[in-house]
Short mmCIF file of C-alpha atoms in Angstrom, two decimals:
data_model
loop_
_atom_site.label_atom_id
_atom_site.label_comp_id
_atom_site.label_asym_id
_atom_site.label_seq_id
_atom_site.Cartn_x
_atom_site.Cartn_y
_atom_site.Cartn_z
CA MET A 28 -59.69 18.61 -140.31
CA ALA A 29 -55.98 17.90 -140.83
CA LEU A 30 -54.91 14.27 -140.73
CA ARG A 31 -53.39 13.12 -137.49
CA THR A 32 -49.75 12.22 -137.69
CA ILE A 33 -48.65 8.63 -137.18
CA GLY A 34 -45.17 7.48 -136.31
CA VAL A 35 -43.88 3.98 -135.66
CA GLU A 36 -41.11 2.74 -133.38
CA GLU A 37 -39.91 -0.79 -134.09
CA GLU A 38 -37.64 -2.99 -131.97
CA PHE A 39 -35.49 -5.64 -133.67
CA LEU A 40 -33.30 -8.56 -132.71
CA LEU A 41 -29.67 -8.71 -133.79
CA VAL A 42 -28.80 -12.29 -134.68
CA GLY A 43 -26.07 -14.38 -136.23
CA PRO A 44 -26.82 -14.76 -139.96
CA GLU A 45 -25.77 -18.43 -139.90
CA ASP A 46 -27.17 -19.76 -136.62
CA GLY A 47 -29.98 -17.30 -135.83
CA ARG A 48 -28.81 -16.80 -132.24
CA PRO A 49 -28.99 -13.29 -130.80
CA ARG A 50 -25.67 -11.44 -130.85
CA ALA A 51 -24.66 -8.74 -128.38
CA VAL A 52 -23.38 -6.25 -130.96
CA ALA A 53 -25.66 -3.25 -130.39
CA ALA A 54 -22.91 -1.08 -128.90
CA ALA A 55 -20.59 -1.59 -131.88
CA LEU A 56 -23.47 -1.03 -134.30
CA LEU A 57 -24.49 2.22 -132.63
CA ASP A 58 -20.91 3.57 -132.53
CA ALA A 59 -20.64 3.07 -136.29
CA GLU A 60 -24.16 4.41 -136.79
CA ALA A 61 -23.36 7.68 -135.02
CA ASP A 62 -20.36 8.37 -137.25
CA GLU A 63 -22.04 7.45 -140.52
CA SER A 64 -25.44 9.05 -139.78
CA ALA A 65 -23.72 12.39 -139.21
CA GLU A 66 -22.18 12.14 -142.67
CA ARG A 67 -25.18 10.73 -144.59
CA ASP A 68 -28.21 11.98 -142.62
CA LEU A 69 -29.47 8.42 -142.07
CA PRO A 70 -32.49 7.49 -139.91
CA ASP A 71 -31.61 7.07 -136.25
CA VAL A 72 -31.02 3.70 -134.64
CA GLU A 73 -31.24 3.60 -130.84
CA SER A 74 -30.27 1.26 -128.05
CA GLU A 75 -32.65 -0.89 -126.05
CA LEU A 76 -32.29 -2.71 -122.73
CA GLN A 77 -30.29 -5.62 -124.14
CA ARG A 78 -27.19 -5.63 -126.33
CA GLN A 79 -28.95 -8.07 -128.67
CA GLN A 80 -31.56 -5.57 -129.87
CA ILE A 81 -32.03 -2.08 -131.28
CA GLU A 82 -34.90 0.28 -132.03
CA THR A 83 -35.73 2.44 -135.03
CA ALA A 84 -38.31 5.20 -135.39
CA THR A 85 -40.00 6.91 -138.31
CA ASN A 86 -40.66 10.60 -138.58
CA PRO A 87 -44.28 11.69 -138.10
CA CYS A 88 -46.22 10.78 -141.26
CA THR A 89 -49.69 11.58 -142.51
CA SER A 90 -50.07 9.13 -145.41
CA PRO A 91 -49.53 5.37 -145.60
CA GLU A 92 -47.23 5.96 -148.57
CA GLU A 93 -44.97 8.10 -146.39
CA LEU A 94 -45.04 5.47 -143.68
CA PHE A 95 -44.14 2.63 -146.05
CA THR A 96 -41.17 4.68 -147.27
CA GLU A 97 -40.02 5.64 -143.77
CA LEU A 98 -40.30 2.10 -142.42
CA GLY A 99 -38.47 0.64 -145.39
CA GLN A 100 -35.66 3.15 -145.15
CA ALA A 101 -35.26 2.69 -141.39
CA ARG A 102 -35.17 -1.10 -141.73
CA ARG A 103 -32.66 -1.04 -144.58
CA ASN A 104 -30.41 1.35 -142.71
CA ALA A 105 -30.52 -0.75 -139.54
CA ALA A 106 -29.93 -3.96 -141.51
CA GLU A 107 -26.90 -2.42 -143.20
CA ARG A 108 -25.48 -1.34 -139.84
CA ALA A 109 -26.18 -4.78 -138.37
CA GLN A 110 -24.35 -6.47 -141.24
CA GLN A 111 -21.31 -4.29 -140.68
CA ALA A 112 -21.35 -5.38 -137.03
CA GLY A 113 -21.43 -9.05 -138.06
CA ALA A 114 -25.12 -9.64 -137.42
CA ALA A 115 -28.47 -9.64 -139.19
CA LEU A 116 -31.59 -7.63 -138.38
CA VAL A 117 -34.78 -9.58 -137.77
CA ALA A 118 -38.29 -8.51 -136.78
CA LEU A 119 -39.41 -11.19 -134.33
CA GLY A 120 -41.16 -10.53 -131.02
CA THR A 121 -38.95 -13.02 -129.15
CA SER A 122 -35.96 -15.16 -130.00
CA PRO A 123 -36.76 -18.70 -131.14
CA MET A 124 -33.17 -19.63 -130.24
CA SER A 125 -31.71 -19.94 -126.76
CA VAL A 126 -29.91 -16.83 -125.53
CA SER A 127 -28.14 -15.38 -122.53
CA THR A 128 -29.02 -11.69 -122.43
CA GLU A 129 -26.49 -8.89 -121.88
CA VAL A 130 -27.61 -5.48 -120.68
CA PHE A 131 -26.62 -2.52 -122.84
CA PRO A 132 -23.83 -0.47 -121.18
CA ASP A 133 -25.99 2.44 -120.07
CA PRO A 134 -26.28 3.57 -116.43
CA ARG A 135 -30.09 3.66 -116.49
CA TYR A 136 -30.36 0.21 -118.05
CA ARG A 137 -27.95 -1.16 -115.46
CA ARG A 138 -30.06 0.28 -112.65
CA ILE A 139 -33.13 -1.36 -114.18
CA ALA A 140 -31.30 -4.69 -114.44
CA ASP A 141 -30.11 -4.48 -110.82
CA ARG A 142 -33.55 -3.59 -109.47
CA PHE A 143 -35.68 -6.01 -111.46
CA GLY A 144 -33.42 -9.05 -111.66
CA MET A 145 -34.84 -11.95 -113.66
CA THR A 146 -37.70 -9.83 -115.00
CA ALA A 147 -35.16 -7.55 -116.69
CA GLN A 148 -32.99 -10.47 -117.83
CA GLU A 149 -35.94 -12.01 -119.66
CA GLN A 150 -36.86 -8.80 -121.47
CA LEU A 151 -35.35 -9.60 -124.83
CA THR A 152 -38.67 -8.83 -126.49
CA CYS A 153 -39.48 -6.65 -129.49
CA GLY A 154 -42.59 -4.55 -129.83
CA CYS A 155 -44.12 -2.07 -132.26
CA HIS A 156 -45.19 1.26 -130.79
CA VAL A 157 -47.50 3.57 -132.74
CA HIS A 158 -47.61 7.28 -131.92
CA VAL A 159 -50.77 9.09 -133.02
CA GLY A 160 -50.95 12.88 -132.84
CA ILE A 161 -53.42 14.54 -130.47
CA ASP A 162 -54.69 18.11 -130.29
CA SER A 163 -54.84 18.73 -126.54
CA ASP A 164 -54.13 17.20 -123.15
CA GLU A 165 -57.83 16.67 -122.60
CA GLU A 166 -58.23 14.90 -125.93
CA ALA A 167 -55.31 12.60 -125.10
CA ILE A 168 -57.03 11.32 -121.96
CA GLY A 169 -60.41 11.16 -123.68
CA VAL A 170 -58.78 8.91 -126.28
CA LEU A 171 -56.94 6.69 -123.80
CA ASP A 172 -60.14 6.10 -121.86
CA ARG A 173 -62.03 5.04 -125.00
CA ILE A 174 -59.58 2.87 -126.99
CA ARG A 175 -58.92 0.38 -124.18
CA PRO A 176 -61.37 -2.39 -125.25
CA TRP A 177 -59.90 -2.68 -128.75
CA LEU A 178 -56.19 -2.91 -127.94
CA SER A 179 -56.28 -6.69 -127.55
CA VAL A 180 -57.40 -7.00 -131.19
CA LEU A 181 -54.27 -5.13 -132.31
CA LEU A 182 -52.24 -7.63 -130.28
CA ALA A 183 -53.93 -10.58 -131.99
CA LEU A 184 -53.24 -9.14 -135.45
CA SER A 185 -49.58 -8.49 -134.66
CA ALA A 186 -48.82 -11.65 -132.62
CA ASN A 187 -45.30 -12.66 -133.68
CA SER A 188 -43.61 -14.40 -130.76
CA PRO A 189 -44.69 -18.05 -130.44
CA PHE A 190 -41.22 -19.44 -129.73
CA TRP A 191 -39.30 -18.66 -126.56
CA ARG A 192 -35.62 -19.50 -126.36
CA GLY A 193 -35.76 -22.93 -127.94
CA ASP A 194 -39.34 -23.97 -127.15
CA ASP A 195 -42.82 -23.48 -128.56
CA SER A 196 -44.53 -21.41 -125.87
CA ARG A 197 -48.02 -22.51 -126.97
CA TYR A 198 -48.82 -18.79 -127.22
CA ALA A 199 -49.15 -16.66 -130.35
CA SER A 200 -47.54 -13.72 -128.53
CA TYR A 201 -45.37 -14.89 -125.68
CA ARG A 202 -43.92 -11.39 -125.59
CA ALA A 203 -47.31 -10.29 -124.24
CA GLN A 204 -46.80 -12.71 -121.34
CA VAL A 205 -43.26 -11.50 -120.59
CA TRP A 206 -43.81 -7.75 -120.90
CA PRO A 207 -46.50 -7.34 -118.17
CA ARG A 208 -44.06 -8.74 -115.61
CA TRP A 209 -42.91 -5.16 -115.23
CA PRO A 210 -44.86 -3.70 -112.28
CA SER A 211 -46.23 -0.87 -114.43
CA GLY A 212 -47.30 -2.98 -117.44
CA GLY A 213 -50.73 -3.92 -118.75
CA PRO A 214 -54.15 -2.35 -119.30
CA THR A 215 -55.47 0.60 -117.34
CA GLY A 216 -58.74 1.89 -116.01
CA PRO A 217 -60.23 5.20 -117.19
CA PHE A 218 -58.43 8.33 -115.97
CA GLY A 219 -61.07 10.97 -116.66
CA SER A 220 -58.74 13.97 -116.89
CA PRO A 221 -55.14 14.97 -117.57
CA GLU A 222 -54.79 15.86 -113.90
CA ALA A 223 -55.82 12.36 -112.84
CA TYR A 224 -53.41 10.78 -115.32
CA ARG A 225 -50.52 12.93 -114.08
CA ALA A 226 -51.43 12.21 -110.47
CA THR A 227 -51.43 8.47 -111.21
CA VAL A 228 -47.98 8.63 -112.82
CA GLU A 229 -46.64 10.76 -109.96
CA ALA A 230 -48.04 8.34 -107.38
CA MET A 231 -46.48 5.39 -109.20
CA THR A 232 -43.05 6.99 -109.39
CA ALA A 233 -43.34 8.14 -105.75
CA THR A 234 -43.44 4.52 -104.65
CA LYS A 235 -39.80 4.23 -105.83
CA THR A 236 -40.74 0.91 -107.44
CA ILE A 237 -40.08 2.12 -110.98
CA LEU A 238 -37.16 4.40 -111.76
CA ASP A 239 -39.01 7.19 -113.54
CA ASP A 240 -41.99 8.00 -115.76
CA GLY A 241 -40.16 6.42 -118.72
CA MET A 242 -41.07 3.11 -117.08
CA ILE A 243 -44.81 3.70 -117.41
CA TYR A 244 -45.45 0.63 -119.54
CA PHE A 245 -49.22 0.80 -120.05
CA GLU A 246 -50.70 -0.86 -123.15
CA ALA A 247 -51.38 2.71 -124.30
CA ARG A 248 -50.04 5.85 -122.68
CA TRP A 249 -49.85 9.61 -123.02
CA SER A 250 -46.37 10.18 -124.40
CA ASN A 251 -43.95 11.99 -122.10
CA LYS A 252 -41.91 13.17 -125.12
CA TYR A 253 -44.32 14.04 -127.92
CA PRO A 254 -47.88 15.42 -128.38
CA THR A 255 -49.12 11.90 -129.03
CA VAL A 256 -50.93 8.92 -127.64
CA GLU A 257 -48.58 5.94 -127.81
CA ILE A 258 -50.14 2.52 -128.43
CA ARG A 259 -47.64 -0.08 -127.19
CA VAL A 260 -49.57 -3.34 -127.18
CA ALA A 261 -48.33 -4.90 -130.45
CA ASP A 262 -45.49 -7.27 -131.26
CA VAL A 263 -43.04 -6.07 -133.87
CA CYS A 264 -44.28 -7.23 -137.27
CA THR A 265 -41.99 -9.08 -139.68
CA ASN A 266 -43.90 -7.74 -142.71
CA THR A 267 -43.74 -3.97 -143.17
CA SER A 268 -47.30 -3.94 -144.48
CA ASP A 269 -48.55 -5.27 -141.13
CA ALA A 270 -46.82 -2.41 -139.31
CA VAL A 271 -48.54 0.05 -141.66
CA LEU A 272 -51.87 -1.65 -140.98
CA LEU A 273 -51.30 -1.32 -137.23
CA ALA A 274 -50.60 2.38 -137.68
CA LEU A 275 -53.74 2.96 -139.77
CA LEU A 276 -55.95 1.05 -137.34
CA SER A 277 -54.37 2.90 -134.41
CA ARG A 278 -55.11 6.25 -136.04
CA GLY A 279 -58.63 5.04 -136.75
CA LEU A 280 -59.10 4.09 -133.11
CA VAL A 281 -57.77 7.44 -131.91
CA ASP A 282 -59.98 9.39 -134.35
CA THR A 283 -63.03 7.35 -133.39
CA ALA A 284 -62.35 7.84 -129.69
CA ALA A 285 -61.72 11.57 -130.11
CA ARG A 286 -65.04 12.01 -131.91
CA SER A 287 -66.81 10.18 -129.11
CA TRP A 288 -65.05 12.33 -126.50
CA ARG A 289 -65.94 15.56 -128.32
CA ALA A 290 -69.57 14.44 -128.53
CA GLY A 291 -69.63 13.99 -124.77
CA ASP A 292 -70.21 10.24 -124.93
CA PRO A 293 -69.03 8.40 -121.82
CA PRO A 294 -66.13 5.95 -122.08
CA PRO A 295 -67.09 2.27 -122.41
CA GLU A 296 -67.53 0.45 -119.13
CA ALA A 297 -64.62 -1.93 -119.43
CA ARG A 298 -63.11 -3.15 -116.20
CA VAL A 299 -59.38 -3.78 -116.06
CA GLU A 300 -60.06 -7.39 -115.07
CA LEU A 301 -61.87 -7.98 -118.38
CA LEU A 302 -59.22 -6.12 -120.35
CA LYS A 303 -56.54 -8.39 -118.88
CA LEU A 304 -58.53 -11.47 -119.90
CA ALA A 305 -58.99 -10.10 -123.42
CA SER A 306 -55.26 -9.44 -123.73
CA TRP A 307 -54.46 -12.90 -122.43
CA ARG A 308 -56.77 -14.54 -124.97
CA ALA A 309 -55.19 -12.52 -127.79
CA SER A 310 -51.74 -13.48 -126.55
CA ARG A 311 -52.63 -17.14 -126.28
CA SER A 312 -54.29 -17.81 -129.61
CA GLY A 313 -53.79 -14.73 -131.79
CA LEU A 314 -55.87 -15.31 -134.90
CA ASP A 315 -56.12 -19.10 -134.49
CA ASP A 316 -59.12 -19.25 -132.16
CA GLU A 317 -61.69 -17.08 -130.44
CA LEU A 318 -61.03 -13.63 -129.03
CA VAL A 319 -62.97 -11.65 -126.46
CA ASP A 320 -65.36 -9.44 -128.44
CA PRO A 321 -65.22 -5.87 -127.04
CA ARG A 322 -68.87 -5.33 -128.00
CA THR A 323 -70.21 -8.15 -125.84
CA TRP A 324 -67.30 -9.33 -123.63
CA ARG A 325 -68.01 -12.84 -124.86
CA PRO A 326 -65.86 -15.10 -127.04
CA ALA A 327 -66.21 -14.83 -130.81
CA PRO A 328 -64.16 -16.10 -133.77
CA ALA A 329 -61.06 -14.00 -134.36
CA GLY A 330 -62.13 -13.06 -137.89
CA GLU A 331 -65.43 -11.68 -136.61
CA VAL A 332 -63.69 -9.57 -133.96
CA VAL A 333 -61.22 -8.19 -136.51
CA ALA A 334 -64.17 -7.31 -138.76
CA ALA A 335 -65.80 -5.58 -135.79
CA LEU A 336 -62.66 -3.46 -135.32
CA LEU A 337 -62.83 -2.39 -138.99
CA GLU A 338 -66.49 -1.52 -138.54
CA HIS A 339 -65.84 0.36 -135.29
CA THR A 340 -63.17 2.51 -136.97
CA GLY A 341 -64.90 2.63 -140.37
CA ASP A 342 -66.04 6.26 -140.38
CA ALA A 343 -62.65 7.49 -139.22
CA LEU A 344 -60.80 5.35 -141.76
CA ALA A 345 -63.07 6.63 -144.51
CA ALA A 346 -62.53 10.25 -143.47
CA SER A 347 -58.74 9.85 -143.58
CA GLY A 348 -58.86 8.01 -146.91
CA ASP A 349 -57.45 4.84 -145.30
CA GLN A 350 -60.49 2.57 -145.38
CA HIS A 351 -59.81 0.75 -148.65
CA LEU A 352 -56.14 0.16 -147.85
CA ALA A 353 -56.88 -0.92 -144.28
CA LYS A 354 -59.38 -3.50 -145.53
CA GLU A 355 -56.96 -4.69 -148.21
CA LEU A 356 -54.06 -5.05 -145.77
CA THR A 357 -56.30 -6.81 -143.25
CA SER A 358 -57.46 -9.29 -145.88
CA GLU A 359 -53.85 -9.92 -146.90
CA LEU A 360 -52.81 -10.50 -143.29
CA LEU A 361 -55.69 -12.88 -142.59
CA GLU A 362 -54.93 -14.81 -145.80
CA ARG A 363 -51.16 -14.88 -145.27
CA GLY A 364 -51.27 -15.34 -141.52
CA ASN A 365 -49.83 -13.23 -138.74
CA GLY A 366 -46.25 -13.65 -137.60
CA ALA A 367 -47.00 -16.47 -135.17
CA GLN A 368 -48.84 -18.50 -137.79
CA ILE A 369 -46.02 -18.03 -140.29
CA GLN A 370 -43.32 -18.97 -137.78
CA ARG A 371 -45.11 -22.19 -136.88
CA ALA A 372 -45.69 -23.00 -140.56
CA ASP A 373 -41.98 -22.50 -141.21
CA TYR A 374 -41.13 -24.84 -138.35
CA ARG A 375 -43.54 -27.52 -139.59
CA GLN A 376 -42.02 -27.25 -143.06
CA ALA A 377 -38.32 -27.05 -142.16
CA GLY A 378 -38.19 -28.59 -138.69
CA ARG A 379 -35.45 -26.27 -137.44
CA LEU A 380 -35.67 -23.11 -135.37
CA GLU A 381 -32.75 -21.67 -137.34
CA ASP A 382 -34.91 -21.71 -140.47
CA ILE A 383 -37.61 -19.66 -138.74
CA VAL A 384 -35.05 -16.95 -138.10
CA SER A 385 -33.38 -17.08 -141.52
CA ARG A 386 -36.71 -16.77 -143.33
CA ALA A 387 -37.77 -13.92 -141.06
CA ILE A 388 -34.50 -12.10 -141.80
CA SER A 389 -35.44 -12.07 -145.49
CA ARG A 390 -39.00 -10.94 -144.83
CA THR A 391 -37.91 -8.13 -142.52
CA ILE A 392 -36.35 -6.28 -145.47
CA ASP A 393 -38.05 -7.88 -148.49
CA PRO A 394 -41.85 -8.07 -148.27
CA ASN A 395 -41.82 -10.21 -151.44
CA SER A 396 -39.80 -12.99 -149.82
CA PRO A 397 -40.89 -16.39 -151.21
CA HIS A 398 -41.66 -17.55 -147.66
CA GLY A 399 -44.18 -14.81 -146.93
CA SER A 400 -47.31 -16.93 -146.41
CA VAL A 401 -48.49 -19.76 -144.25
CA HIS A 402 -49.92 -21.19 -147.44
CA SER A 403 -46.61 -21.18 -149.34
CA GLY A 404 -44.69 -24.37 -150.04
#
């Protein structure tokens, strides 16, 4: 069987290189990007809701080597464009520094801002979205119905937003507290069929609460643009290797779920109420404390639950040739710490929020930054 494609979309903050405060320069950056990309065939950089952020996307990849290359190139291109606009690119889930957001000058974004008020104003958050290729509409829904219990573990691994506009939020991923304020955000129940999924989306848009199906902000959704399942639960990762790990684990989850669906196994009985609790626990403590174990729906140490995810996806990872690398990258992440752990270690060491941002700027482009571990210094 051919390997499923994986593609990664990453959202980034644009900040002042000296003070670390978000800068509303996305429009200028994208104007320059359009001119230069046409000449040099550079990876695309796209707008997001706020002027202080942008998004990049890789092409569909099949190997981790391809994905490392694509992510590195996209980040370097975006960082170069940001520098030309007087800012720096940084992969943080939320801004540690105080900020007054400015909506990007796009008619749709302005409609969103007008309709959702403070919820939209607070959405200066950066996530990592992994697209995994699927073979049919039926397989897409079979996958979505079966990966739900494990999405909170991906959130815990990626948690990278402990600081919120000048304060320690006491969460590992405060982004995961802000994002579900959208009326269409969060975990979902099982759909059962493509027809039921489409009917759900149509019913949601028919309420006129959300603008369109682009505002279906489930933790994982059937893409409305590509033949993929899109896993949207993770924070953006400062270290490129963590983004690659997320992509490999996401493909492993999709492969595992697809095999179960093809075998006729029923989806796990996971109520939305329990999924919300599992996501909240992952958001609160990340890798620092217990998570909700999807096998038992009881608390267990984070390391044990991460190991359970590797075991759950083990056959699929082995079949794609990703098992050794996934284990290696997981061990590195657990030893180094996720983004939230590193940010707090930086703050304990330096005592200034500006230093959190400046160190993350270096790590966003250079994975060998000397401040890459919670154990450094």
